[in-house]
């Protein structure tokens, strides 16, 4: 664990433990970047970054990918506090940008798979040439929707707990932590 991976005093009541330290994060991100660089050589893929949660991950991943690629962004929102609302609000996808393109959806965390299902539907409607997903985290849960897309590149599987940090939030807080931590009341 990195020396910076310490829960600051003022948040010790909110955060119970550090689950994934910053060194582990950067090692896995580099590894996924290598896999993507090999798989997408000469394909100039679009990394479709799902905001806000995946912004740190996408930034580190993109800078470690060694082949040409482009970046696009959309917003998706489903959680209120520590519970999923069951409704996903996804910003409209500009279909013209994805026609005939290889797309890699960059997610922070896949839980039920609902967000991913909706994004894939829009990208299929847009006639993307191929669609894959790279997610920082996948939650091991019984809530997964049957038939939801499989995640092609995963940095870490985590237990069914609410996590924050490295982009993930609890009501917009804690996104700035350089590590992934478990939120206490989850
Ligand atoms: P679904 O269920 O659509 O969920 O696969 C994906 C979205 O839900 C949010 N999510 C979390 N956000 N800590 C968070 O900060 C969590 O533990 C968590 N679990 C799910 C997240 O926005 C993700 O994109
Ligand atoms: Mg969130």
Short mmCIF file of N, CA and C and ligand atoms in Angstrom, two decimals:
data_model
loop_
_atom_site.label_atom_id
_atom_site.label_comp_id
_atom_site.label_asym_id
_atom_site.label_seq_id
_atom_site.Cartn_x
_atom_site.Cartn_y
_atom_site.Cartn_z
N UNK A 1 0.82 -1.21 0.00
CA UNK A 1 0.00 0.00 0.00
C UNK A 1 0.86 1.26 0.00
N UNK A 2 0.46 2.25 -0.78
CA UNK A 2 1.19 3.50 -0.90
C UNK A 2 1.08 4.33 0.39
N UNK A 3 2.09 5.14 0.66
CA UNK A 3 2.07 5.97 1.88
C UNK A 3 0.88 6.94 1.89
N UNK A 4 0.40 7.31 0.69
CA UNK A 4 -0.74 8.23 0.61
C UNK A 4 -2.08 7.55 0.85
N UNK A 5 -2.07 6.21 0.97
CA UNK A 5 -3.32 5.47 1.14
C UNK A 5 -3.73 5.40 2.60
N UNK A 6 -4.11 6.53 3.12
CA UNK A 6 -4.52 6.62 4.52
C UNK A 6 -5.83 7.39 4.54
N UNK A 7 -6.80 6.89 5.31
CA UNK A 7 -8.08 7.61 5.39
C UNK A 7 -7.86 8.85 6.25
N UNK A 8 -8.05 10.04 5.68
CA UNK A 8 -7.85 11.25 6.50
C UNK A 8 -8.77 11.24 7.72
N UNK A 9 -8.23 11.75 8.83
CA UNK A 9 -8.92 11.78 10.13
C UNK A 9 -10.39 12.20 10.02
N UNK A 10 -10.64 13.27 9.25
CA UNK A 10 -12.01 13.83 9.22
C UNK A 10 -13.04 12.92 8.55
N UNK A 11 -12.56 11.87 7.86
CA UNK A 11 -13.50 10.97 7.19
C UNK A 11 -13.55 9.57 7.82
N UNK A 12 -12.90 9.41 8.98
CA UNK A 12 -12.84 8.07 9.59
C UNK A 12 -14.21 7.55 10.03
N UNK A 13 -15.17 8.47 10.25
CA UNK A 13 -16.53 8.01 10.61
C UNK A 13 -17.32 7.55 9.39
N UNK A 14 -16.88 7.96 8.21
CA UNK A 14 -17.62 7.64 6.98
C UNK A 14 -17.07 6.42 6.26
N UNK A 15 -15.79 6.22 6.39
CA UNK A 15 -15.11 5.19 5.60
C UNK A 15 -14.59 4.08 6.51
N UNK A 16 -14.93 2.81 6.20
CA UNK A 16 -14.50 1.75 7.12
C UNK A 16 -13.13 1.16 6.77
N UNK A 17 -12.84 1.01 5.48
CA UNK A 17 -11.55 0.40 5.12
C UNK A 17 -11.16 0.75 3.70
N UNK A 18 -9.88 0.69 3.45
CA UNK A 18 -9.40 0.85 2.07
C UNK A 18 -9.40 -0.54 1.44
N UNK A 19 -10.09 -0.64 0.31
CA UNK A 19 -10.24 -1.94 -0.35
C UNK A 19 -9.15 -2.16 -1.40
N UNK A 20 -8.86 -1.10 -2.17
CA UNK A 20 -7.84 -1.20 -3.22
C UNK A 20 -6.98 0.07 -3.16
N UNK A 21 -5.70 -0.14 -2.92
CA UNK A 21 -4.77 0.98 -2.79
C UNK A 21 -4.37 1.55 -4.15
N UNK A 22 -3.75 2.72 -4.12
CA UNK A 22 -3.41 3.42 -5.36
C UNK A 22 -2.36 2.68 -6.20
N UNK A 23 -1.44 1.95 -5.55
CA UNK A 23 -0.43 1.21 -6.31
C UNK A 23 -1.08 0.07 -7.07
N UNK A 24 -1.99 -0.63 -6.38
CA UNK A 24 -2.72 -1.74 -7.04
C UNK A 24 -3.53 -1.19 -8.21
N UNK A 25 -4.18 -0.04 -8.00
CA UNK A 25 -4.98 0.56 -9.07
C UNK A 25 -4.12 0.84 -10.28
N UNK A 26 -2.99 1.49 -10.07
CA UNK A 26 -2.20 1.86 -11.24
C UNK A 26 -1.62 0.65 -11.96
N UNK A 27 -1.28 -0.40 -11.21
CA UNK A 27 -0.76 -1.63 -11.85
C UNK A 27 -1.83 -2.25 -12.76
N UNK A 28 -3.06 -2.35 -12.25
CA UNK A 28 -4.13 -2.99 -13.05
C UNK A 28 -4.51 -2.12 -14.25
N UNK A 29 -4.52 -0.81 -14.04
CA UNK A 29 -4.87 0.10 -15.14
C UNK A 29 -3.82 -0.05 -16.27
N UNK A 30 -2.55 -0.13 -15.90
CA UNK A 30 -1.50 -0.32 -16.91
C UNK A 30 -1.69 -1.63 -17.65
N UNK A 31 -2.06 -2.67 -16.90
CA UNK A 31 -2.25 -3.98 -17.52
C UNK A 31 -3.40 -3.94 -18.52
N UNK A 32 -4.53 -3.34 -18.12
CA UNK A 32 -5.68 -3.26 -19.05
C UNK A 32 -5.32 -2.42 -20.27
N UNK A 33 -4.55 -1.37 -20.06
CA UNK A 33 -4.14 -0.51 -21.18
C UNK A 33 -3.31 -1.31 -22.19
N UNK A 34 -2.46 -2.19 -21.67
CA UNK A 34 -1.65 -3.05 -22.56
C UNK A 34 -2.53 -3.97 -23.38
N UNK A 35 -3.53 -4.59 -22.70
CA UNK A 35 -4.44 -5.51 -23.41
C UNK A 35 -5.19 -4.76 -24.52
N UNK A 36 -5.70 -3.59 -24.18
CA UNK A 36 -6.47 -2.80 -25.16
C UNK A 36 -5.56 -2.36 -26.31
N UNK A 37 -4.34 -1.97 -25.99
CA UNK A 37 -3.40 -1.54 -27.03
C UNK A 37 -3.12 -2.68 -28.02
N UNK A 38 -3.06 -3.90 -27.51
CA UNK A 38 -2.82 -5.06 -28.37
C UNK A 38 -4.08 -5.37 -29.19
N UNK A 39 -5.23 -5.37 -28.52
CA UNK A 39 -6.47 -5.77 -29.19
C UNK A 39 -6.94 -4.75 -30.23
N UNK A 40 -6.60 -3.49 -30.05
CA UNK A 40 -7.15 -2.43 -30.91
C UNK A 40 -6.11 -1.75 -31.78
N UNK A 41 -5.00 -2.43 -32.02
CA UNK A 41 -3.97 -1.84 -32.87
C UNK A 41 -4.59 -1.52 -34.24
N UNK A 42 -4.37 -0.35 -34.77
CA UNK A 42 -4.90 0.11 -36.09
C UNK A 42 -6.42 0.24 -36.17
N UNK A 43 -7.13 0.18 -35.06
CA UNK A 43 -8.60 0.31 -35.14
C UNK A 43 -9.11 1.67 -34.70
N UNK A 44 -8.25 2.49 -34.19
CA UNK A 44 -8.62 3.82 -33.69
C UNK A 44 -9.96 3.81 -32.94
N UNK A 45 -10.04 3.04 -31.84
CA UNK A 45 -11.32 2.94 -31.13
C UNK A 45 -11.71 4.26 -30.45
N UNK A 46 -13.01 4.34 -30.14
CA UNK A 46 -13.50 5.46 -29.32
C UNK A 46 -13.69 4.94 -27.90
N UNK A 47 -13.05 5.57 -26.94
CA UNK A 47 -13.34 5.26 -25.54
C UNK A 47 -14.53 6.15 -25.16
N UNK A 48 -15.65 5.52 -24.86
CA UNK A 48 -16.84 6.27 -24.47
C UNK A 48 -16.89 6.28 -22.93
N UNK A 49 -16.52 7.41 -22.37
CA UNK A 49 -16.34 7.53 -20.92
C UNK A 49 -17.68 7.89 -20.26
N UNK A 50 -18.11 7.02 -19.34
CA UNK A 50 -19.40 7.25 -18.67
C UNK A 50 -19.14 8.08 -17.40
N UNK A 51 -19.55 9.33 -17.47
CA UNK A 51 -19.33 10.27 -16.35
C UNK A 51 -20.41 10.11 -15.30
N UNK A 52 -20.15 10.51 -14.05
CA UNK A 52 -18.91 11.14 -13.67
C UNK A 52 -17.89 10.11 -13.16
N UNK A 53 -18.38 8.95 -12.69
CA UNK A 53 -17.57 8.03 -11.90
C UNK A 53 -16.29 7.54 -12.54
N UNK A 54 -16.25 7.44 -13.88
CA UNK A 54 -15.07 6.81 -14.48
C UNK A 54 -14.03 7.82 -14.96
N UNK A 55 -14.14 9.07 -14.52
CA UNK A 55 -13.23 10.07 -15.11
C UNK A 55 -11.77 9.88 -14.71
N UNK A 56 -11.46 9.51 -13.46
CA UNK A 56 -10.05 9.28 -13.08
C UNK A 56 -9.52 8.04 -13.82
N UNK A 57 -10.34 6.98 -13.80
CA UNK A 57 -9.96 5.72 -14.43
C UNK A 57 -9.69 5.94 -15.92
N UNK A 58 -10.63 6.60 -16.60
CA UNK A 58 -10.49 6.81 -18.05
C UNK A 58 -9.26 7.67 -18.35
N UNK A 59 -9.00 8.64 -17.51
CA UNK A 59 -7.86 9.52 -17.73
C UNK A 59 -6.55 8.73 -17.62
N UNK A 60 -6.43 7.91 -16.58
CA UNK A 60 -5.22 7.10 -16.40
C UNK A 60 -5.10 6.04 -17.50
N UNK A 61 -6.23 5.42 -17.83
CA UNK A 61 -6.22 4.36 -18.85
C UNK A 61 -5.82 4.92 -20.21
N UNK A 62 -6.45 6.01 -20.60
CA UNK A 62 -6.18 6.62 -21.91
C UNK A 62 -4.69 6.97 -22.04
N UNK A 63 -4.13 7.51 -20.96
CA UNK A 63 -2.72 7.92 -21.03
C UNK A 63 -1.77 6.75 -21.05
N UNK A 64 -2.26 5.55 -20.67
CA UNK A 64 -1.40 4.36 -20.70
C UNK A 64 -1.60 3.53 -21.98
N UNK A 65 -2.63 3.85 -22.77
CA UNK A 65 -2.87 3.13 -24.03
C UNK A 65 -1.89 3.70 -25.07
N UNK A 66 -1.25 2.78 -25.78
CA UNK A 66 -0.16 3.22 -26.67
C UNK A 66 -0.57 3.27 -28.15
N UNK A 67 -1.84 2.99 -28.45
CA UNK A 67 -2.29 3.05 -29.84
C UNK A 67 -3.27 4.21 -29.99
N UNK A 68 -3.43 4.73 -31.24
CA UNK A 68 -4.34 5.86 -31.42
C UNK A 68 -5.77 5.53 -30.98
N UNK A 69 -6.40 6.46 -30.32
CA UNK A 69 -7.80 6.30 -29.91
C UNK A 69 -8.40 7.67 -29.67
N UNK A 70 -9.72 7.71 -29.64
CA UNK A 70 -10.41 8.98 -29.40
C UNK A 70 -11.22 8.86 -28.12
N UNK A 71 -11.66 10.00 -27.59
CA UNK A 71 -12.44 10.03 -26.35
C UNK A 71 -13.78 10.73 -26.57
N UNK A 72 -14.84 10.11 -26.09
CA UNK A 72 -16.15 10.77 -26.07
C UNK A 72 -16.70 10.57 -24.66
N UNK A 73 -17.66 11.40 -24.29
CA UNK A 73 -18.18 11.38 -22.92
C UNK A 73 -19.71 11.38 -22.90
N UNK A 74 -20.29 10.59 -21.99
CA UNK A 74 -21.72 10.72 -21.73
C UNK A 74 -21.94 10.69 -20.22
N UNK A 75 -23.10 11.19 -19.82
CA UNK A 75 -23.43 11.15 -18.40
C UNK A 75 -24.49 10.10 -18.14
N UNK A 76 -24.33 9.34 -17.07
CA UNK A 76 -25.36 8.38 -16.65
C UNK A 76 -25.51 8.51 -15.15
N UNK A 77 -26.73 8.33 -14.67
CA UNK A 77 -26.96 8.48 -13.22
C UNK A 77 -28.04 7.50 -12.78
N UNK A 78 -27.73 6.69 -11.77
CA UNK A 78 -28.76 5.77 -11.29
C UNK A 78 -28.85 5.76 -9.77
N UNK A 79 -27.75 6.06 -9.10
CA UNK A 79 -27.72 5.93 -7.64
C UNK A 79 -28.18 7.19 -6.92
N UNK A 80 -28.94 6.98 -5.83
CA UNK A 80 -29.20 8.06 -4.88
C UNK A 80 -28.71 7.55 -3.55
N UNK A 81 -27.70 8.19 -2.97
CA UNK A 81 -27.11 7.67 -1.74
C UNK A 81 -26.44 6.34 -2.03
N UNK A 82 -26.75 5.33 -1.23
CA UNK A 82 -26.11 4.03 -1.46
C UNK A 82 -27.03 3.02 -2.13
N UNK A 83 -28.19 3.48 -2.60
CA UNK A 83 -29.10 2.52 -3.25
C UNK A 83 -29.37 2.94 -4.69
N UNK A 84 -29.46 1.91 -5.53
CA UNK A 84 -29.72 2.21 -6.93
C UNK A 84 -31.20 2.56 -7.08
N UNK A 85 -31.46 3.58 -7.90
CA UNK A 85 -32.84 4.05 -8.07
C UNK A 85 -33.64 3.10 -8.96
N UNK A 86 -32.92 2.20 -9.67
CA UNK A 86 -33.60 1.30 -10.59
C UNK A 86 -33.89 1.96 -11.93
N UNK A 87 -33.71 3.28 -11.99
CA UNK A 87 -33.88 4.02 -13.25
C UNK A 87 -32.52 4.58 -13.63
N UNK A 88 -32.16 4.40 -14.87
CA UNK A 88 -30.91 5.00 -15.30
C UNK A 88 -31.23 6.16 -16.23
N UNK A 89 -30.64 7.31 -15.93
CA UNK A 89 -30.81 8.45 -16.83
C UNK A 89 -29.53 8.58 -17.63
N UNK A 90 -29.65 8.36 -18.92
CA UNK A 90 -28.48 8.45 -19.78
C UNK A 90 -28.67 9.60 -20.73
N UNK A 91 -27.64 10.40 -20.81
CA UNK A 91 -27.66 11.52 -21.74
C UNK A 91 -27.77 10.98 -23.16
N UNK A 92 -28.47 11.68 -24.01
CA UNK A 92 -28.65 11.24 -25.39
C UNK A 92 -27.29 11.05 -26.09
N UNK A 93 -27.17 9.94 -26.80
CA UNK A 93 -25.93 9.66 -27.53
C UNK A 93 -26.06 10.21 -28.95
N UNK A 94 -25.08 10.99 -29.35
CA UNK A 94 -25.07 11.53 -30.71
C UNK A 94 -24.67 10.39 -31.67
N UNK A 95 -25.68 9.81 -32.32
CA UNK A 95 -25.46 8.57 -33.08
C UNK A 95 -24.45 8.74 -34.21
N UNK A 96 -24.35 9.93 -34.78
CA UNK A 96 -23.47 10.13 -35.94
C UNK A 96 -22.00 9.91 -35.58
N UNK A 97 -21.67 10.10 -34.30
CA UNK A 97 -20.27 9.97 -33.87
C UNK A 97 -19.80 8.52 -33.86
N UNK A 98 -20.73 7.57 -33.76
CA UNK A 98 -20.34 6.18 -33.52
C UNK A 98 -20.55 5.25 -34.71
N UNK A 99 -21.16 5.78 -35.75
CA UNK A 99 -21.45 4.96 -36.94
C UNK A 99 -20.16 4.31 -37.47
N UNK A 100 -20.16 2.97 -37.56
CA UNK A 100 -19.01 2.24 -38.13
C UNK A 100 -17.75 2.26 -37.27
N UNK A 101 -17.86 2.72 -36.01
CA UNK A 101 -16.67 2.84 -35.17
C UNK A 101 -16.60 1.72 -34.12
N UNK A 102 -15.36 1.39 -33.73
CA UNK A 102 -15.14 0.44 -32.64
C UNK A 102 -15.19 1.23 -31.32
N UNK A 103 -16.12 0.81 -30.46
CA UNK A 103 -16.35 1.59 -29.23
C UNK A 103 -16.02 0.75 -28.00
N UNK A 104 -15.32 1.35 -27.06
CA UNK A 104 -15.07 0.71 -25.75
C UNK A 104 -15.73 1.61 -24.70
N UNK A 105 -16.76 1.05 -24.06
CA UNK A 105 -17.46 1.81 -23.02
C UNK A 105 -16.63 1.74 -21.73
N UNK A 106 -16.29 2.88 -21.18
CA UNK A 106 -15.46 2.91 -19.97
C UNK A 106 -16.35 3.22 -18.76
N UNK A 107 -16.50 2.22 -17.90
CA UNK A 107 -17.38 2.33 -16.73
C UNK A 107 -16.55 2.34 -15.45
N UNK A 108 -17.12 2.94 -14.41
CA UNK A 108 -16.47 2.87 -13.09
C UNK A 108 -16.79 1.53 -12.43
N UNK A 109 -18.09 1.17 -12.45
CA UNK A 109 -18.50 -0.06 -11.77
C UNK A 109 -19.76 -0.61 -12.44
N UNK A 110 -19.78 -1.92 -12.60
CA UNK A 110 -20.98 -2.56 -13.14
C UNK A 110 -21.59 -3.38 -12.01
N UNK A 111 -22.87 -3.11 -11.76
CA UNK A 111 -23.55 -3.83 -10.68
C UNK A 111 -24.71 -4.64 -11.27
N UNK A 112 -25.86 -4.00 -11.53
CA UNK A 112 -26.99 -4.74 -12.13
C UNK A 112 -26.77 -4.95 -13.63
N UNK A 113 -25.99 -4.05 -14.24
CA UNK A 113 -25.78 -4.12 -15.69
C UNK A 113 -26.81 -3.29 -16.46
N UNK A 114 -27.69 -2.60 -15.72
CA UNK A 114 -28.74 -1.81 -16.37
C UNK A 114 -28.17 -0.64 -17.19
N UNK A 115 -27.22 0.05 -16.61
CA UNK A 115 -26.61 1.19 -17.31
C UNK A 115 -25.98 0.72 -18.61
N UNK A 116 -25.23 -0.37 -18.49
CA UNK A 116 -24.52 -0.90 -19.66
C UNK A 116 -25.51 -1.36 -20.73
N UNK A 117 -26.60 -2.01 -20.31
CA UNK A 117 -27.61 -2.49 -21.25
C UNK A 117 -28.15 -1.31 -22.08
N UNK A 118 -28.44 -0.21 -21.40
CA UNK A 118 -29.01 0.94 -22.11
C UNK A 118 -27.99 1.60 -23.05
N UNK A 119 -26.76 1.68 -22.60
CA UNK A 119 -25.72 2.29 -23.44
C UNK A 119 -25.49 1.43 -24.68
N UNK A 120 -25.42 0.11 -24.50
CA UNK A 120 -25.22 -0.80 -25.64
C UNK A 120 -26.36 -0.66 -26.64
N UNK A 121 -27.59 -0.53 -26.12
CA UNK A 121 -28.75 -0.38 -27.01
C UNK A 121 -28.57 0.85 -27.91
N UNK A 122 -28.18 1.96 -27.31
CA UNK A 122 -28.00 3.19 -28.09
C UNK A 122 -26.87 3.04 -29.11
N UNK A 123 -25.79 2.36 -28.69
CA UNK A 123 -24.66 2.21 -29.61
C UNK A 123 -25.00 1.27 -30.77
N UNK A 124 -25.84 0.27 -30.48
CA UNK A 124 -26.29 -0.63 -31.57
C UNK A 124 -27.16 0.16 -32.53
N UNK A 125 -28.06 0.98 -31.98
CA UNK A 125 -28.91 1.83 -32.84
C UNK A 125 -28.06 2.76 -33.70
N UNK A 126 -26.90 3.14 -33.15
CA UNK A 126 -26.01 4.06 -33.87
C UNK A 126 -25.14 3.32 -34.89
N UNK A 127 -25.28 1.99 -34.96
CA UNK A 127 -24.51 1.15 -35.88
C UNK A 127 -23.00 1.23 -35.65
N UNK A 128 -22.61 1.13 -34.36
CA UNK A 128 -21.18 1.01 -34.05
C UNK A 128 -20.68 -0.30 -34.66
N UNK A 129 -19.42 -0.33 -35.10
CA UNK A 129 -18.87 -1.55 -35.73
C UNK A 129 -18.69 -2.65 -34.68
N UNK A 130 -18.26 -2.27 -33.48
CA UNK A 130 -18.15 -3.23 -32.39
C UNK A 130 -18.28 -2.47 -31.07
N UNK A 131 -18.74 -3.20 -30.05
CA UNK A 131 -18.92 -2.57 -28.73
C UNK A 131 -18.33 -3.50 -27.67
N UNK A 132 -17.44 -2.95 -26.86
CA UNK A 132 -16.92 -3.70 -25.71
C UNK A 132 -16.98 -2.79 -24.49
N UNK A 133 -16.78 -3.40 -23.33
CA UNK A 133 -16.79 -2.59 -22.11
C UNK A 133 -15.54 -2.86 -21.28
N UNK A 134 -15.00 -1.78 -20.77
CA UNK A 134 -13.87 -1.87 -19.83
C UNK A 134 -14.34 -1.20 -18.54
N UNK A 135 -14.41 -1.98 -17.47
CA UNK A 135 -14.88 -1.41 -16.21
C UNK A 135 -13.81 -1.55 -15.13
N UNK A 136 -13.67 -0.50 -14.36
CA UNK A 136 -12.72 -0.55 -13.24
C UNK A 136 -13.14 -1.65 -12.26
N UNK A 137 -14.43 -1.67 -11.92
CA UNK A 137 -14.91 -2.63 -10.93
C UNK A 137 -16.12 -3.39 -11.44
N UNK A 138 -16.24 -4.63 -10.97
CA UNK A 138 -17.48 -5.37 -11.18
C UNK A 138 -17.88 -5.90 -9.82
N UNK A 139 -19.14 -5.61 -9.43
CA UNK A 139 -19.62 -6.05 -8.12
C UNK A 139 -20.12 -7.48 -8.21
N UNK A 140 -19.70 -8.31 -7.29
CA UNK A 140 -20.19 -9.68 -7.25
C UNK A 140 -21.51 -9.62 -6.48
N UNK A 141 -22.60 -9.75 -7.22
CA UNK A 141 -23.92 -9.53 -6.64
C UNK A 141 -24.95 -10.42 -7.31
N UNK A 142 -26.04 -10.66 -6.60
CA UNK A 142 -27.13 -11.45 -7.19
C UNK A 142 -28.09 -10.55 -7.95
N UNK A 143 -27.81 -9.24 -7.96
CA UNK A 143 -28.70 -8.26 -8.63
C UNK A 143 -28.49 -8.15 -10.13
N UNK A 144 -27.53 -8.87 -10.66
CA UNK A 144 -27.19 -8.70 -12.08
C UNK A 144 -28.37 -9.09 -12.97
N UNK A 145 -28.71 -8.24 -13.92
CA UNK A 145 -29.82 -8.51 -14.85
C UNK A 145 -29.39 -9.58 -15.84
N UNK A 146 -30.24 -10.57 -16.02
CA UNK A 146 -29.93 -11.63 -16.97
C UNK A 146 -29.84 -11.06 -18.38
N UNK A 147 -28.86 -11.48 -19.10
CA UNK A 147 -28.74 -11.03 -20.49
C UNK A 147 -28.05 -9.68 -20.64
N UNK A 148 -27.62 -9.08 -19.53
CA UNK A 148 -26.90 -7.80 -19.65
C UNK A 148 -25.50 -8.08 -20.22
N UNK A 149 -24.90 -7.07 -20.89
CA UNK A 149 -23.63 -7.33 -21.57
C UNK A 149 -22.54 -7.81 -20.61
N UNK A 150 -21.68 -8.68 -21.10
CA UNK A 150 -20.54 -9.10 -20.27
C UNK A 150 -19.47 -8.02 -20.35
N UNK A 151 -18.73 -7.90 -19.28
CA UNK A 151 -17.68 -6.88 -19.26
C UNK A 151 -16.40 -7.53 -19.79
N UNK A 152 -15.81 -6.91 -20.81
CA UNK A 152 -14.67 -7.54 -21.50
C UNK A 152 -13.35 -7.33 -20.77
N UNK A 153 -13.20 -6.16 -20.17
CA UNK A 153 -11.96 -5.85 -19.44
C UNK A 153 -12.37 -5.36 -18.04
N UNK A 154 -11.88 -6.07 -17.02
CA UNK A 154 -12.23 -5.70 -15.64
C UNK A 154 -10.94 -5.57 -14.82
N UNK A 155 -10.82 -4.47 -14.09
CA UNK A 155 -9.63 -4.33 -13.25
C UNK A 155 -9.78 -5.13 -11.96
N UNK A 156 -10.94 -5.02 -11.30
CA UNK A 156 -11.14 -5.73 -10.02
C UNK A 156 -12.58 -6.18 -9.83
N UNK A 157 -12.76 -7.37 -9.26
CA UNK A 157 -14.08 -7.79 -8.77
C UNK A 157 -14.13 -7.39 -7.30
N UNK A 158 -15.28 -6.85 -6.88
CA UNK A 158 -15.39 -6.46 -5.47
C UNK A 158 -16.64 -7.07 -4.84
N UNK A 159 -16.64 -7.22 -3.51
CA UNK A 159 -17.84 -7.75 -2.83
C UNK A 159 -18.98 -6.75 -2.91
N UNK A 160 -20.17 -7.20 -2.53
CA UNK A 160 -21.38 -6.38 -2.64
C UNK A 160 -21.44 -5.33 -1.53
N UNK A 161 -20.56 -4.34 -1.64
CA UNK A 161 -20.51 -3.24 -0.66
C UNK A 161 -20.49 -1.94 -1.44
N UNK A 162 -20.90 -0.85 -0.81
CA UNK A 162 -20.88 0.43 -1.51
C UNK A 162 -19.49 1.04 -1.36
N UNK A 163 -18.88 1.33 -2.49
CA UNK A 163 -17.50 1.83 -2.46
C UNK A 163 -17.41 3.25 -3.01
N UNK A 164 -16.39 3.94 -2.54
CA UNK A 164 -16.15 5.32 -2.98
C UNK A 164 -14.67 5.50 -3.28
N UNK A 165 -14.36 6.61 -3.97
CA UNK A 165 -12.97 6.95 -4.26
C UNK A 165 -12.59 6.66 -5.69
N UNK A 166 -11.49 7.24 -6.15
CA UNK A 166 -10.98 7.10 -7.52
C UNK A 166 -12.12 7.35 -8.52
N UNK A 167 -12.92 8.37 -8.23
CA UNK A 167 -14.02 8.76 -9.12
C UNK A 167 -15.39 8.41 -8.59
N UNK A 168 -15.47 7.36 -7.76
CA UNK A 168 -16.79 6.93 -7.26
C UNK A 168 -17.19 7.79 -6.05
N UNK A 169 -18.49 8.03 -5.95
CA UNK A 169 -18.96 8.99 -4.94
C UNK A 169 -20.04 8.43 -4.02
N UNK A 170 -20.20 9.10 -2.89
CA UNK A 170 -21.44 8.99 -2.12
C UNK A 170 -22.03 10.40 -2.14
N UNK A 171 -23.15 10.56 -2.83
CA UNK A 171 -23.75 11.89 -3.00
C UNK A 171 -22.71 12.96 -3.34
N UNK A 172 -21.91 12.67 -4.32
CA UNK A 172 -20.89 13.56 -4.91
C UNK A 172 -19.61 13.71 -4.07
N UNK A 173 -19.58 13.14 -2.86
CA UNK A 173 -18.36 13.25 -2.04
C UNK A 173 -17.42 12.08 -2.30
N UNK A 174 -16.16 12.25 -1.95
CA UNK A 174 -15.11 11.22 -1.93
C UNK A 174 -14.55 10.82 -3.30
N UNK A 175 -14.97 11.50 -4.36
CA UNK A 175 -14.44 11.13 -5.68
C UNK A 175 -12.93 11.34 -5.76
N UNK A 176 -12.41 12.24 -4.93
CA UNK A 176 -11.00 12.62 -5.03
C UNK A 176 -10.04 11.66 -4.35
N UNK A 177 -10.54 10.68 -3.57
CA UNK A 177 -9.61 9.73 -2.92
C UNK A 177 -8.79 9.00 -3.99
N UNK A 178 -7.48 8.82 -3.77
CA UNK A 178 -6.66 8.11 -4.76
C UNK A 178 -6.81 6.59 -4.66
N UNK A 179 -7.64 6.11 -3.72
CA UNK A 179 -7.85 4.68 -3.50
C UNK A 179 -9.35 4.39 -3.51
N UNK A 180 -9.71 3.09 -3.53
CA UNK A 180 -11.12 2.68 -3.42
C UNK A 180 -11.35 2.24 -1.97
N UNK A 181 -12.40 2.80 -1.36
CA UNK A 181 -12.68 2.50 0.04
C UNK A 181 -14.14 2.12 0.22
N UNK A 182 -14.42 1.43 1.33
CA UNK A 182 -15.80 1.01 1.62
C UNK A 182 -16.49 2.10 2.43
N UNK A 183 -17.65 2.51 1.94
CA UNK A 183 -18.44 3.50 2.66
C UNK A 183 -19.12 2.80 3.84
N UNK A 184 -19.04 3.42 5.03
CA UNK A 184 -19.40 2.72 6.28
C UNK A 184 -20.84 2.22 6.38
N UNK A 185 -21.78 3.05 5.98
CA UNK A 185 -23.17 2.62 6.25
C UNK A 185 -23.70 1.67 5.18
N UNK A 186 -22.78 1.10 4.37
CA UNK A 186 -23.26 0.18 3.32
C UNK A 186 -23.26 -1.26 3.81
P1 LIG B 1 -25.66 -0.71 -12.76
O1 LIG B 1 -26.53 -1.29 -11.68
O2 LIG B 1 -26.45 0.07 -13.78
O3 LIG B 1 -24.83 0.32 -11.91
O4 LIG B 1 -24.71 -1.71 -13.33
C1 LIG B 1 -23.82 1.01 -12.43
C2 LIG B 1 -23.76 2.40 -11.82
O5 LIG B 1 -24.22 2.44 -10.46
C3 LIG B 1 -23.36 3.21 -9.66
N1 LIG B 1 -22.82 2.36 -8.58
C4 LIG B 1 -22.01 2.77 -7.59
N2 LIG B 1 -21.47 3.98 -7.35
N3 LIG B 1 -20.37 3.11 -5.46
C5 LIG B 1 -20.67 4.15 -6.27
O6 LIG B 1 -20.16 5.25 -6.04
C6 LIG B 1 -20.86 1.86 -5.61
O7 LIG B 1 -20.57 0.95 -4.84
C7 LIG B 1 -21.74 1.69 -6.76
N4 LIG B 1 -22.41 0.61 -7.25
C8 LIG B 1 -23.05 1.06 -8.38
C9 LIG B 1 -22.28 3.71 -10.59
O8 LIG B 1 -22.59 5.03 -10.97
C10 LIG B 1 -22.33 2.81 -11.81
O9 LIG B 1 -21.96 3.46 -12.99
MG1 LIG B 2 -22.31 7.59 -8.66
#
